[in-house]
Amino acid sequence: MTLGSAFLWGVAHVATDRRKTGFALMVTHVLLLAVIITAVTAFGTQVLALAVQPFWLTTLSVALAVLALVWSAVIVRSFVLVRPEPANTAGRVLSATFTAGLCALVLAPTAYAARLAYLSHDVVDSIFTAEMTPIVADDPWNGAARINFLLIGADSAPGRPGVRTDSVTVASVDTATGDTTLFGLPRNLEQVQLPRGPARQRFPNGFSGDGPDTPGLLNEIFQYAEDYPEMVPGVRHGQRGPALLKQTVSDILGIPVKYYAMVDMKGFAQIIDAMGGVKVTIKQPIVYGKYREGHLAAGTRKLSGQEALWFGRSRTDSDDYVRMGRQKCLLYAVAKQADPVTVLNSFEKLAAATKRAISTDIPKNLLPPLIELSDKVKDARIRSLSFVPPLINTASPDWGLIRAKVTKALADRPAVRRPGHPKAPTTAQGYDRPIALDAACH
């Protein structure tokens, strides 16, 4: 009876003629289970949206603790009602131990769920910014047809001062459908026009670097802004680089870049490990390491964090532009494979790695609509357009051509490849229209 009461409240109460209490407990238990099952299955996205709000995370932690205590109390009370008088002390100890074990089975998962809620609260508070501007529930994007995010892969190394943004990508997301186009800018773009104001005044003919020892490439702008506060007046340390790079990239592409997210490359490897690896298709063997200490064989395989890092970083026997194509495929693979089960199974590791590796200016109150948008992105077509040779001469870029290509790419509807239709080009080099990453990366 005690075991039965653990699975359905009130069984022991009914058996001992406490029918009103027993039936009330049964109805309460069934309603609780129905609400939980319905919320998870039918309103999964909305539940996830609540799970990134500190208030609701705190509420969830308290609710889970209360539920665990009530459930344990029902088990103990059921045992007290139905237990027979034991013939000896051993019987009394065994029955009490059995009841305590049932309570532990109830308390353990609820305690773990409460801990996940606490960790989520900590991640949200640590990474995302506080924003007082209210979000309109019916139109969180303020009527924008697309929202553009700057995705930065940052790399720092011994002997190299500061941070170099070796991976610069803008994800332009359709707010209605989730269709996404990734625009890749090579790290070695030269003569980059900086935004009007102090930055343009210092470099009227395009960014030329910090003295004769720096070549003046796109990947240096972030750190330059951090080193020279006057480039972005009124912006605090740590945000000057993102602010200047966002505006610079926005001017290059001709679209407003609203938010950024930057991941440290070594931290990215930790995130991949926390996911249990990422499956990618390697079209040609990839040699990695300054002294060619290893290689990734061709084929479809699951990569560890370190292997994924080399997949996205290696330029041995290739170049920056091939590497850019692999980086887009890696982003695509992570986006498609980060399913809820994987995230939950590795949540603690993911939370720790994320706090160390990621910085962003996305506000906390935008997270619920962003969760809903990301759900659309997972089911939508992701395309990529990189501004690399021969389309763009990185030493003397045609800025007008770049903006024209962006405008055309966003105006074109993604083509759906029918059975028997030729695949999209699979090379990362030289195309002048977006390619579908599901075709290019598999």
GROMACS .gro file of C-alpha atoms in nm:
model
  442
    1MET     CA    1   0.000   0.000   0.000
    2THR     CA    2   0.286   0.235   0.076
    3LEU     CA    3   0.446   0.157  -0.262
    4GLY     CA    4   0.112   0.213  -0.435
    5SER     CA    5   0.071   0.548  -0.259
    6ALA     CA    6   0.409   0.659  -0.392
    7PHE     CA    7   0.279   0.611  -0.749
    8LEU     CA    8  -0.077   0.733  -0.683
    9TRP     CA    9  -0.145   0.944  -0.379
   10GLY     CA   10  -0.433   0.834  -0.160
   11VAL     CA   11  -0.425   0.455  -0.216
   12ALA     CA   12  -0.346   0.384   0.149
   13HIS     CA   13  -0.600   0.639   0.268
   14VAL     CA   14  -0.880   0.475   0.069
   15ALA     CA   15  -0.774   0.131   0.192
   16THR     CA   16  -0.805   0.248   0.552
   17ASP     CA   17  -1.152   0.401   0.495
   18ARG     CA   18  -1.032   0.759   0.471
   19ARG     CA   19  -1.205   0.790   0.137
   20LYS     CA   20  -1.259   1.167   0.115
   21THR     CA   21  -0.894   1.240   0.187
   22GLY     CA   22  -0.781   0.954  -0.034
   23PHE     CA   23  -0.987   1.059  -0.337
   24ALA     CA   24  -0.881   1.422  -0.290
   25LEU     CA   25  -0.518   1.315  -0.294
   26MET     CA   26  -0.573   1.098  -0.601
   27VAL     CA   27  -0.739   1.380  -0.796
   28THR     CA   28  -0.465   1.624  -0.695
   29HIS     CA   29  -0.191   1.382  -0.802
   30VAL     CA   30  -0.353   1.303  -1.138
   31LEU     CA   31  -0.407   1.674  -1.211
   32LEU     CA   32  -0.044   1.754  -1.126
   33LEU     CA   33   0.083   1.480  -1.358
   34ALA     CA   34  -0.155   1.591  -1.635
   35VAL     CA   35  -0.036   1.951  -1.609
   36ILE     CA   36   0.332   1.848  -1.618
   37ILE     CA   37   0.290   1.608  -1.913
   38THR     CA   38   0.082   1.860  -2.109
   39ALA     CA   39   0.330   2.140  -2.042
   40VAL     CA   40   0.627   1.934  -2.160
   41THR     CA   41   0.464   1.775  -2.467
   42ALA     CA   42   0.226   2.043  -2.595
   43PHE     CA   43   0.391   2.362  -2.471
   44GLY     CA   44   0.759   2.268  -2.473
   45THR     CA   45   0.878   2.592  -2.634
   46GLN     CA   46   0.675   2.808  -2.396
   47VAL     CA   47   0.812   2.612  -2.098
   48LEU     CA   48   1.168   2.669  -2.225
   49ALA     CA   49   1.086   3.039  -2.259
   50LEU     CA   50   0.992   3.046  -1.890
   51ALA     CA   51   1.307   2.851  -1.806
   52VAL     CA   52   1.532   3.141  -1.910
   53GLN     CA   53   1.364   3.398  -1.685
   54PRO     CA   54   1.517   3.440  -1.338
   55PHE     CA   55   1.182   3.494  -1.165
   56TRP     CA   56   1.032   3.177  -1.307
   57LEU     CA   57   1.349   2.981  -1.238
   58THR     CA   58   1.331   3.083  -0.871
   59THR     CA   59   0.960   2.998  -0.865
   60LEU     CA   60   1.033   2.658  -1.021
   61SER     CA   61   1.302   2.581  -0.762
   62VAL     CA   62   1.062   2.661  -0.475
   63ALA     CA   63   0.774   2.470  -0.638
   64LEU     CA   64   0.990   2.160  -0.687
   65ALA     CA   65   1.107   2.169  -0.326
   66VAL     CA   66   0.747   2.199  -0.202
   67LEU     CA   67   0.633   1.916  -0.431
   68ALA     CA   68   0.910   1.688  -0.306
   69LEU     CA   69   0.823   1.755   0.057
   70VAL     CA   70   0.449   1.701   0.001
   71TRP     CA   71   0.512   1.379  -0.191
   72SER     CA   72   0.740   1.249   0.084
   73ALA     CA   73   0.484   1.343   0.348
   74VAL     CA   74   0.215   1.145   0.161
   75ILE     CA   75   0.444   0.839   0.150
   76VAL     CA   76   0.526   0.859   0.520
   77ARG     CA   77   0.163   0.916   0.619
   78SER     CA   78   0.053   0.624   0.400
   79PHE     CA   79   0.307   0.397   0.572
   80VAL     CA   80   0.187   0.506   0.916
   81LEU     CA   81  -0.175   0.431   0.823
   82VAL     CA   82  -0.122   0.079   0.685
   83ARG     CA   83   0.177  -0.061   0.869
   84PRO     CA   84   0.109  -0.376   1.073
   85GLU     CA   85   0.258  -0.424   1.415
   86PRO     CA   86   0.592  -0.590   1.342
   87ALA     CA   87   0.677  -0.906   1.530
   88ASN     CA   88   1.032  -0.795   1.594
   89THR     CA   89   1.271  -0.501   1.574
   90ALA     CA   90   1.419  -0.622   1.244
   91GLY     CA   91   1.079  -0.602   1.075
   92ARG     CA   92   1.027  -0.249   1.207
   93VAL     CA   93   1.368  -0.140   1.076
   94LEU     CA   94   1.316  -0.300   0.735
   95SER     CA   95   0.974  -0.141   0.681
   96ALA     CA   96   1.097   0.201   0.792
   97THR     CA   97   1.401   0.170   0.563
   98PHE     CA   98   1.180   0.076   0.270
   99THR     CA   99   0.966   0.386   0.329
  100ALA     CA  100   1.274   0.607   0.358
  101GLY     CA  101   1.401   0.463   0.030
  102LEU     CA  102   1.075   0.557  -0.144
  103CYS     CA  103   1.108   0.911  -0.011
  104ALA     CA  104   1.466   0.926  -0.142
  105LEU     CA  105   1.349   0.815  -0.488
  106VAL     CA  106   1.109   1.109  -0.487
  107LEU     CA  107   1.349   1.363  -0.341
  108ALA     CA  108   1.649   1.284  -0.563
  109PRO     CA  109   1.504   1.378  -0.907
  110THR     CA  110   1.321   1.683  -0.772
  111ALA     CA  111   1.638   1.798  -0.598
  112TYR     CA  112   1.830   1.751  -0.925
  113ALA     CA  113   1.565   1.946  -1.117
  114ALA     CA  114   1.584   2.225  -0.857
  115ARG     CA  115   1.962   2.232  -0.902
  116LEU     CA  116   1.921   2.263  -1.280
  117ALA     CA  117   1.687   2.556  -1.221
  118TYR     CA  118   1.947   2.716  -0.993
  119LEU     CA  119   2.224   2.663  -1.249
  120SER     CA  120   2.004   2.810  -1.523
  121HIS     CA  121   1.942   3.114  -1.304
  122ASP     CA  122   2.318   3.152  -1.254
  123VAL     CA  123   2.395   3.120  -1.628
  124VAL     CA  124   2.128   3.374  -1.724
  125ASP     CA  125   2.251   3.623  -1.463
  126SER     CA  126   2.617   3.571  -1.555
  127ILE     CA  127   2.596   3.595  -1.934
  128PHE     CA  128   2.299   3.807  -2.032
  129THR     CA  129   2.263   4.179  -1.968
  130ALA     CA  130   1.994   4.354  -1.766
  131GLU     CA  131   1.770   4.558  -1.994
  132MET     CA  132   1.505   4.795  -1.867
  133THR     CA  133   1.343   4.853  -2.208
  134PRO     CA  134   1.016   4.656  -2.203
  135ILE     CA  135   0.954   4.387  -2.463
  136VAL     CA  136   0.613   4.387  -2.630
  137ALA     CA  137   0.480   4.031  -2.600
  138ASP     CA  138   0.299   4.035  -2.935
  139ASP     CA  139   0.592   4.194  -3.121
  140PRO     CA  140   0.925   4.145  -2.941
  141TRP     CA  141   1.119   4.237  -3.258
  142ASN     CA  142   0.946   4.577  -3.298
  143GLY     CA  143   0.810   4.496  -3.640
  144ALA     CA  144   1.146   4.387  -3.783
  145ALA     CA  145   1.117   4.123  -4.055
  146ARG     CA  146   1.469   4.002  -3.975
  147ILE     CA  147   1.697   4.021  -3.672
  148ASN     CA  148   2.073   4.014  -3.721
  149PHE     CA  149   2.323   3.866  -3.476
  150LEU     CA  150   2.701   3.907  -3.495
  151LEU     CA  151   2.867   3.574  -3.409
  152ILE     CA  152   3.234   3.610  -3.316
  153GLY     CA  153   3.493   3.339  -3.269
  154ALA     CA  154   3.770   3.491  -3.058
  155ASP     CA  155   4.120   3.353  -3.028
  156SER     CA  156   4.398   3.447  -2.790
  157ALA     CA  157   4.735   3.279  -2.774
  158PRO     CA  158   5.066   3.307  -2.584
  159GLY     CA  159   5.287   3.571  -2.741
  160ARG     CA  160   4.990   3.734  -2.916
  161PRO     CA  161   4.864   4.048  -2.739
  162GLY     CA  162   4.491   4.077  -2.689
  163VAL     CA  163   4.213   3.895  -2.870
  164ARG     CA  164   4.180   3.838  -3.244
  165THR     CA  165   3.834   3.784  -3.389
  166ASP     CA  166   3.933   3.523  -3.645
  167SER     CA  167   3.573   3.418  -3.713
  168VAL     CA  168   3.318   3.689  -3.799
  169THR     CA  169   2.971   3.581  -3.908
  170VAL     CA  170   2.636   3.757  -3.914
  171ALA     CA  171   2.330   3.537  -3.874
  172SER     CA  172   2.030   3.708  -4.033
  173VAL     CA  173   1.715   3.537  -3.906
  174ASP     CA  174   1.365   3.576  -4.048
  175THR     CA  175   1.152   3.647  -3.739
  176ALA     CA  176   0.844   3.483  -3.892
  177THR     CA  177   0.987   3.162  -4.037
  178GLY     CA  178   1.330   3.115  -3.878
  179ASP     CA  179   1.498   3.097  -4.222
  180THR     CA  180   1.859   3.197  -4.161
  181THR     CA  181   2.137   3.326  -4.382
  182LEU     CA  182   2.493   3.332  -4.250
  183PHE     CA  183   2.716   3.605  -4.394
  184GLY     CA  184   3.085   3.530  -4.345
  185LEU     CA  185   3.351   3.799  -4.349
  186PRO     CA  186   3.715   3.685  -4.381
  187ARG     CA  187   3.946   3.789  -4.100
  188ASN     CA  188   4.195   3.940  -4.349
  189LEU     CA  189   3.970   4.208  -4.499
  190GLU     CA  190   4.179   4.523  -4.544
  191GLN     CA  191   4.098   4.895  -4.569
  192VAL     CA  192   3.785   4.843  -4.361
  193GLN     CA  193   3.581   5.163  -4.332
  194LEU     CA  194   3.507   5.236  -3.966
  195PRO     CA  195   3.184   5.403  -3.849
  196ARG     CA  196   3.145   5.777  -3.864
  197GLY     CA  197   3.275   5.961  -3.558
  198PRO     CA  198   3.603   5.927  -3.370
  199ALA     CA  199   3.689   5.596  -3.537
  200ARG     CA  200   3.645   5.734  -3.891
  201GLN     CA  201   3.833   6.049  -3.796
  202ARG     CA  202   4.134   5.846  -3.683
  203PHE     CA  203   4.126   5.622  -3.993
  204PRO     CA  204   3.967   5.827  -4.272
  205ASN     CA  205   4.106   5.597  -4.542
  206GLY     CA  206   4.013   5.271  -4.374
  207PHE     CA  207   4.152   5.084  -4.075
  208SER     CA  208   4.529   5.045  -4.101
  209GLY     CA  209   4.621   4.887  -3.769
  210ASP     CA  210   4.830   4.990  -3.471
  211GLY     CA  211   5.161   5.082  -3.624
  212PRO     CA  212   5.394   4.914  -3.878
  213ASP     CA  213   5.388   4.577  -3.700
  214THR     CA  214   5.015   4.519  -3.759
  215PRO     CA  215   4.867   4.469  -4.107
  216GLY     CA  216   4.536   4.643  -4.034
  217LEU     CA  217   4.294   4.353  -4.081
  218LEU     CA  218   3.930   4.310  -3.978
  219ASN     CA  219   4.028   4.073  -3.696
  220GLU     CA  220   4.227   4.351  -3.522
  221ILE     CA  221   3.944   4.603  -3.485
  222PHE     CA  222   3.792   4.446  -3.174
  223GLN     CA  223   4.112   4.465  -2.968
  224TYR     CA  224   4.204   4.808  -3.105
  225ALA     CA  225   3.878   4.951  -2.970
  226GLU     CA  226   3.945   4.793  -2.630
  227ASP     CA  227   4.296   4.944  -2.621
  228TYR     CA  228   4.186   5.295  -2.727
  229PRO     CA  229   3.875   5.411  -2.535
  230GLU     CA  230   3.850   5.730  -2.741
  231MET     CA  231   3.749   5.517  -3.042
  232VAL     CA  232   3.413   5.442  -2.878
  233PRO     CA  233   3.351   5.720  -2.625
  234GLY     CA  234   3.114   5.649  -2.339
  235VAL     CA  235   3.137   5.271  -2.369
  236ARG     CA  236   3.288   5.072  -2.083
  237HIS     CA  237   3.584   4.835  -2.108
  238GLY     CA  238   3.485   4.494  -2.240
  239GLN     CA  239   3.208   4.639  -2.454
  240ARG     CA  240   3.410   4.880  -2.670
  241GLY     CA  241   3.534   4.601  -2.899
  242PRO     CA  242   3.189   4.448  -2.960
  243ALA     CA  243   3.031   4.793  -3.007
  244LEU     CA  244   3.281   4.905  -3.273
  245LEU     CA  245   3.288   4.568  -3.450
  246LYS     CA  246   2.906   4.549  -3.459
  247GLN     CA  247   2.877   4.892  -3.619
  248THR     CA  248   3.165   4.823  -3.858
  249VAL     CA  249   3.015   4.495  -3.977
  250SER     CA  250   2.672   4.656  -4.001
  251ASP     CA  251   2.815   4.922  -4.235
  252ILE     CA  252   3.001   4.661  -4.443
  253LEU     CA  253   2.689   4.447  -4.499
  254GLY     CA  254   2.437   4.730  -4.511
  255ILE     CA  255   2.208   4.573  -4.251
  256PRO     CA  256   2.153   4.668  -3.885
  257VAL     CA  257   2.338   4.431  -3.652
  258LYS     CA  258   2.150   4.444  -3.323
  259TYR     CA  259   2.327   4.196  -3.094
  260TYR     CA  260   2.650   4.000  -3.070
  261ALA     CA  261   2.761   3.673  -2.913
  262MET     CA  262   3.131   3.593  -2.877
  263VAL     CA  263   3.275   3.253  -2.795
  264ASP     CA  264   3.633   3.188  -2.694
  265MET     CA  265   3.764   2.912  -2.921
  266LYS     CA  266   3.905   2.700  -2.639
  267GLY     CA  267   3.580   2.741  -2.450
  268PHE     CA  268   3.397   2.629  -2.763
  269ALA     CA  269   3.584   2.297  -2.741
  270GLN     CA  270   3.459   2.256  -2.383
  271ILE     CA  271   3.102   2.317  -2.497
  272ILE     CA  272   3.138   2.049  -2.766
  273ASP     CA  273   3.273   1.803  -2.506
  274ALA     CA  274   2.982   1.883  -2.275
  275MET     CA  275   2.743   1.800  -2.561
  276GLY     CA  276   2.915   1.463  -2.597
  277GLY     CA  277   3.079   1.560  -2.926
  278VAL     CA  278   2.945   1.683  -3.259
  279LYS     CA  279   2.895   1.481  -3.577
  280VAL     CA  280   3.029   1.636  -3.898
  281THR     CA  281   3.122   1.522  -4.247
  282ILE     CA  282   3.489   1.571  -4.332
  283LYS     CA  283   3.522   1.585  -4.709
  284GLN     CA  284   3.903   1.572  -4.722
  285PRO     CA  285   4.160   1.479  -4.457
  286ILE     CA  286   4.246   1.776  -4.237
  287VAL     CA  287   4.601   1.810  -4.109
  288TYR     CA  288   4.632   2.006  -3.788
  289GLY     CA  289   4.900   2.145  -3.566
  290LYS     CA  290   5.191   2.376  -3.630
  291TYR     CA  291   5.417   2.073  -3.665
  292ARG     CA  292   5.154   1.854  -3.836
  293GLU     CA  293   5.107   1.646  -3.524
  294GLY     CA  294   4.785   1.486  -3.637
  295HIS     CA  295   4.500   1.475  -3.887
  296LEU     CA  296   4.126   1.419  -3.910
  297ALA     CA  297   4.040   1.145  -4.158
  298ALA     CA  298   3.773   1.198  -4.422
  299GLY     CA  299   3.424   1.068  -4.352
  300THR     CA  300   3.129   1.131  -4.125
  301ARG     CA  301   3.230   1.103  -3.761
  302LYS     CA  302   3.168   1.242  -3.416
  303LEU     CA  303   3.440   1.485  -3.310
  304SER     CA  304   3.555   1.565  -2.959
  305GLY     CA  305   3.591   1.926  -2.853
  306GLN     CA  306   3.960   1.936  -2.940
  307GLU     CA  307   3.899   1.770  -3.279
  308ALA     CA  308   3.611   2.008  -3.351
  309LEU     CA  309   3.839   2.299  -3.265
  310TRP     CA  310   4.096   2.179  -3.520
  311PHE     CA  311   3.818   2.116  -3.773
  312GLY     CA  312   3.719   2.481  -3.743
  313ARG     CA  313   4.067   2.632  -3.708
  314SER     CA  314   4.316   2.437  -3.918
  315ARG     CA  315   4.464   2.610  -4.223
  316THR     CA  316   4.738   2.355  -4.289
  317ASP     CA  317   4.728   2.254  -4.657
  318SER     CA  318   4.430   2.490  -4.707
  319ASP     CA  319   4.354   2.857  -4.645
  320ASP     CA  320   4.134   3.101  -4.451
  321TYR     CA  321   3.845   3.061  -4.693
  322VAL     CA  322   3.822   2.682  -4.674
  323ARG     CA  323   3.840   2.719  -4.298
  324MET     CA  324   3.549   2.967  -4.306
  325GLY     CA  325   3.338   2.708  -4.486
  326ARG     CA  326   3.418   2.446  -4.222
  327GLN     CA  327   3.330   2.693  -3.945
  328LYS     CA  328   2.985   2.745  -4.096
  329CYS     CA  329   2.935   2.368  -4.113
  330LEU     CA  330   3.039   2.338  -3.749
  331LEU     CA  331   2.789   2.606  -3.645
  332TYR     CA  332   2.522   2.426  -3.847
  333ALA     CA  333   2.601   2.091  -3.683
  334VAL     CA  334   2.588   2.234  -3.331
  335ALA     CA  335   2.258   2.412  -3.402
  336LYS     CA  336   2.098   2.094  -3.533
  337GLN     CA  337   2.238   1.850  -3.276
  338ALA     CA  338   2.188   2.045  -2.952
  339ASP     CA  339   1.861   1.867  -2.874
  340PRO     CA  340   1.689   1.901  -2.531
  341VAL     CA  341   1.789   1.551  -2.417
  342THR     CA  342   2.156   1.619  -2.492
  343VAL     CA  343   2.140   1.955  -2.317
  344LEU     CA  344   1.973   1.811  -2.005
  345ASN     CA  345   2.212   1.517  -1.981
  346SER     CA  346   2.514   1.748  -1.984
  347PHE     CA  347   2.359   2.056  -1.830
  348GLU     CA  348   2.610   2.114  -1.550
  349LYS     CA  349   2.910   2.083  -1.784
  350LEU     CA  350   2.739   2.298  -2.046
  351ALA     CA  351   2.652   2.564  -1.790
  352ALA     CA  352   3.010   2.582  -1.661
  353ALA     CA  353   3.161   2.588  -2.012
  354THR     CA  354   2.912   2.848  -2.133
  355LYS     CA  355   2.987   3.085  -1.845
  356ARG     CA  356   3.358   3.064  -1.921
  357ALA     CA  357   3.338   3.082  -2.298
  358ILE     CA  358   3.054   3.312  -2.403
  359SER     CA  359   2.988   3.683  -2.377
  360THR     CA  360   2.695   3.870  -2.530
  361ASP     CA  361   2.484   4.185  -2.511
  362ILE     CA  362   2.153   4.003  -2.557
  363PRO     CA  363   1.925   4.124  -2.274
  364LYS     CA  364   1.760   3.882  -2.034
  365ASN     CA  365   1.408   3.994  -2.119
  366LEU     CA  366   1.465   3.904  -2.486
  367LEU     CA  367   1.542   3.540  -2.404
  368PRO     CA  368   1.181   3.408  -2.410
  369PRO     CA  369   1.110   3.530  -2.767
  370LEU     CA  370   1.464   3.425  -2.865
  371ILE     CA  371   1.390   3.070  -2.745
  372GLU     CA  372   1.080   3.063  -2.965
  373LEU     CA  373   1.278   3.199  -3.259
  374SER     CA  374   1.555   2.941  -3.211
  375ASP     CA  375   1.291   2.666  -3.224
  376LYS     CA  376   1.192   2.794  -3.570
  377VAL     CA  377   1.557   2.809  -3.678
  378LYS     CA  378   1.611   2.440  -3.592
  379ASP     CA  379   1.338   2.343  -3.840
  380ALA     CA  380   1.429   2.598  -4.108
  381ARG     CA  381   1.680   2.610  -4.389
  382ILE     CA  382   2.017   2.760  -4.297
  383ARG     CA  383   2.215   2.910  -4.587
  384SER     CA  384   2.560   3.064  -4.608
  385LEU     CA  385   2.728   3.333  -4.817
  386SER     CA  386   3.094   3.415  -4.757
  387PHE     CA  387   3.266   3.718  -4.907
  388VAL     CA  388   3.590   3.553  -5.014
  389PRO     CA  389   3.798   3.544  -5.335
  390PRO     CA  390   3.727   3.542  -5.621
  391LEU     CA  391   3.399   3.715  -5.533
  392ILE     CA  392   3.575   3.969  -5.312
  393ASN     CA  393   3.936   4.087  -5.323
  394THR     CA  394   4.023   4.103  -4.953
  395ALA     CA  395   4.309   4.349  -5.013
  396SER     CA  396   4.080   4.596  -5.191
  397PRO     CA  397   3.718   4.499  -5.118
  398ASP     CA  398   3.427   4.622  -5.327
  399TRP     CA  399   3.201   4.736  -5.044
  400GLY     CA  400   2.916   4.821  -5.281
  401LEU     CA  401   2.920   4.471  -5.425
  402ILE     CA  402   2.908   4.318  -5.075
  403ARG     CA  403   2.602   4.522  -4.980
  404ALA     CA  404   2.432   4.442  -5.311
  405LYS     CA  405   2.490   4.068  -5.261
  406VAL     CA  406   2.350   4.087  -4.906
  407THR     CA  407   2.038   4.268  -5.026
  408LYS     CA  408   1.983   4.014  -5.303
  409ALA     CA  409   2.045   3.717  -5.071
  410LEU     CA  410   1.788   3.839  -4.820
  411ALA     CA  411   1.534   3.913  -5.093
  412ASP     CA  412   1.561   3.563  -5.243
  413ARG     CA  413   1.346   3.291  -5.092
  414PRO     CA  414   1.546   2.977  -5.003
  415ALA     CA  415   1.498   2.715  -5.270
  416VAL     CA  416   1.373   2.377  -5.153
  417ARG     CA  417   1.571   2.103  -5.325
  418ARG     CA  418   1.340   1.845  -5.480
  419PRO     CA  419   1.434   1.476  -5.512
  420GLY     CA  420   1.661   1.431  -5.812
  421HIS     CA  421   1.748   1.801  -5.823
  422PRO     CA  422   2.124   1.874  -5.829
  423LYS     CA  423   2.273   1.959  -5.493
  424ALA     CA  424   2.391   2.307  -5.411
  425PRO     CA  425   2.763   2.374  -5.458
  426THR     CA  426   2.960   2.223  -5.175
  427THR     CA  427   3.271   2.441  -5.195
  428ALA     CA  428   3.316   2.729  -4.952
  429GLN     CA  429   3.501   2.934  -5.212
  430GLY     CA  430   3.392   3.161  -5.488
  431TYR     CA  431   3.012   3.139  -5.487
  432ASP     CA  432   2.814   3.461  -5.517
  433ARG     CA  433   2.480   3.341  -5.378
  434PRO     CA  434   2.388   3.162  -5.057
  435ILE     CA  435   2.429   2.786  -5.047
  436ALA     CA  436   2.219   2.558  -4.827
  437LEU     CA  437   2.434   2.423  -4.548
  438ASP     CA  438   2.245   2.094  -4.532
  439ALA     CA  439   2.374   2.025  -4.884
  440ALA     CA  440   2.717   2.183  -4.843
  441CYS     CA  441   2.802   2.016  -4.513
  442HIS     CA  442   2.691   1.657  -4.581
   0.00000   0.00000   0.00000
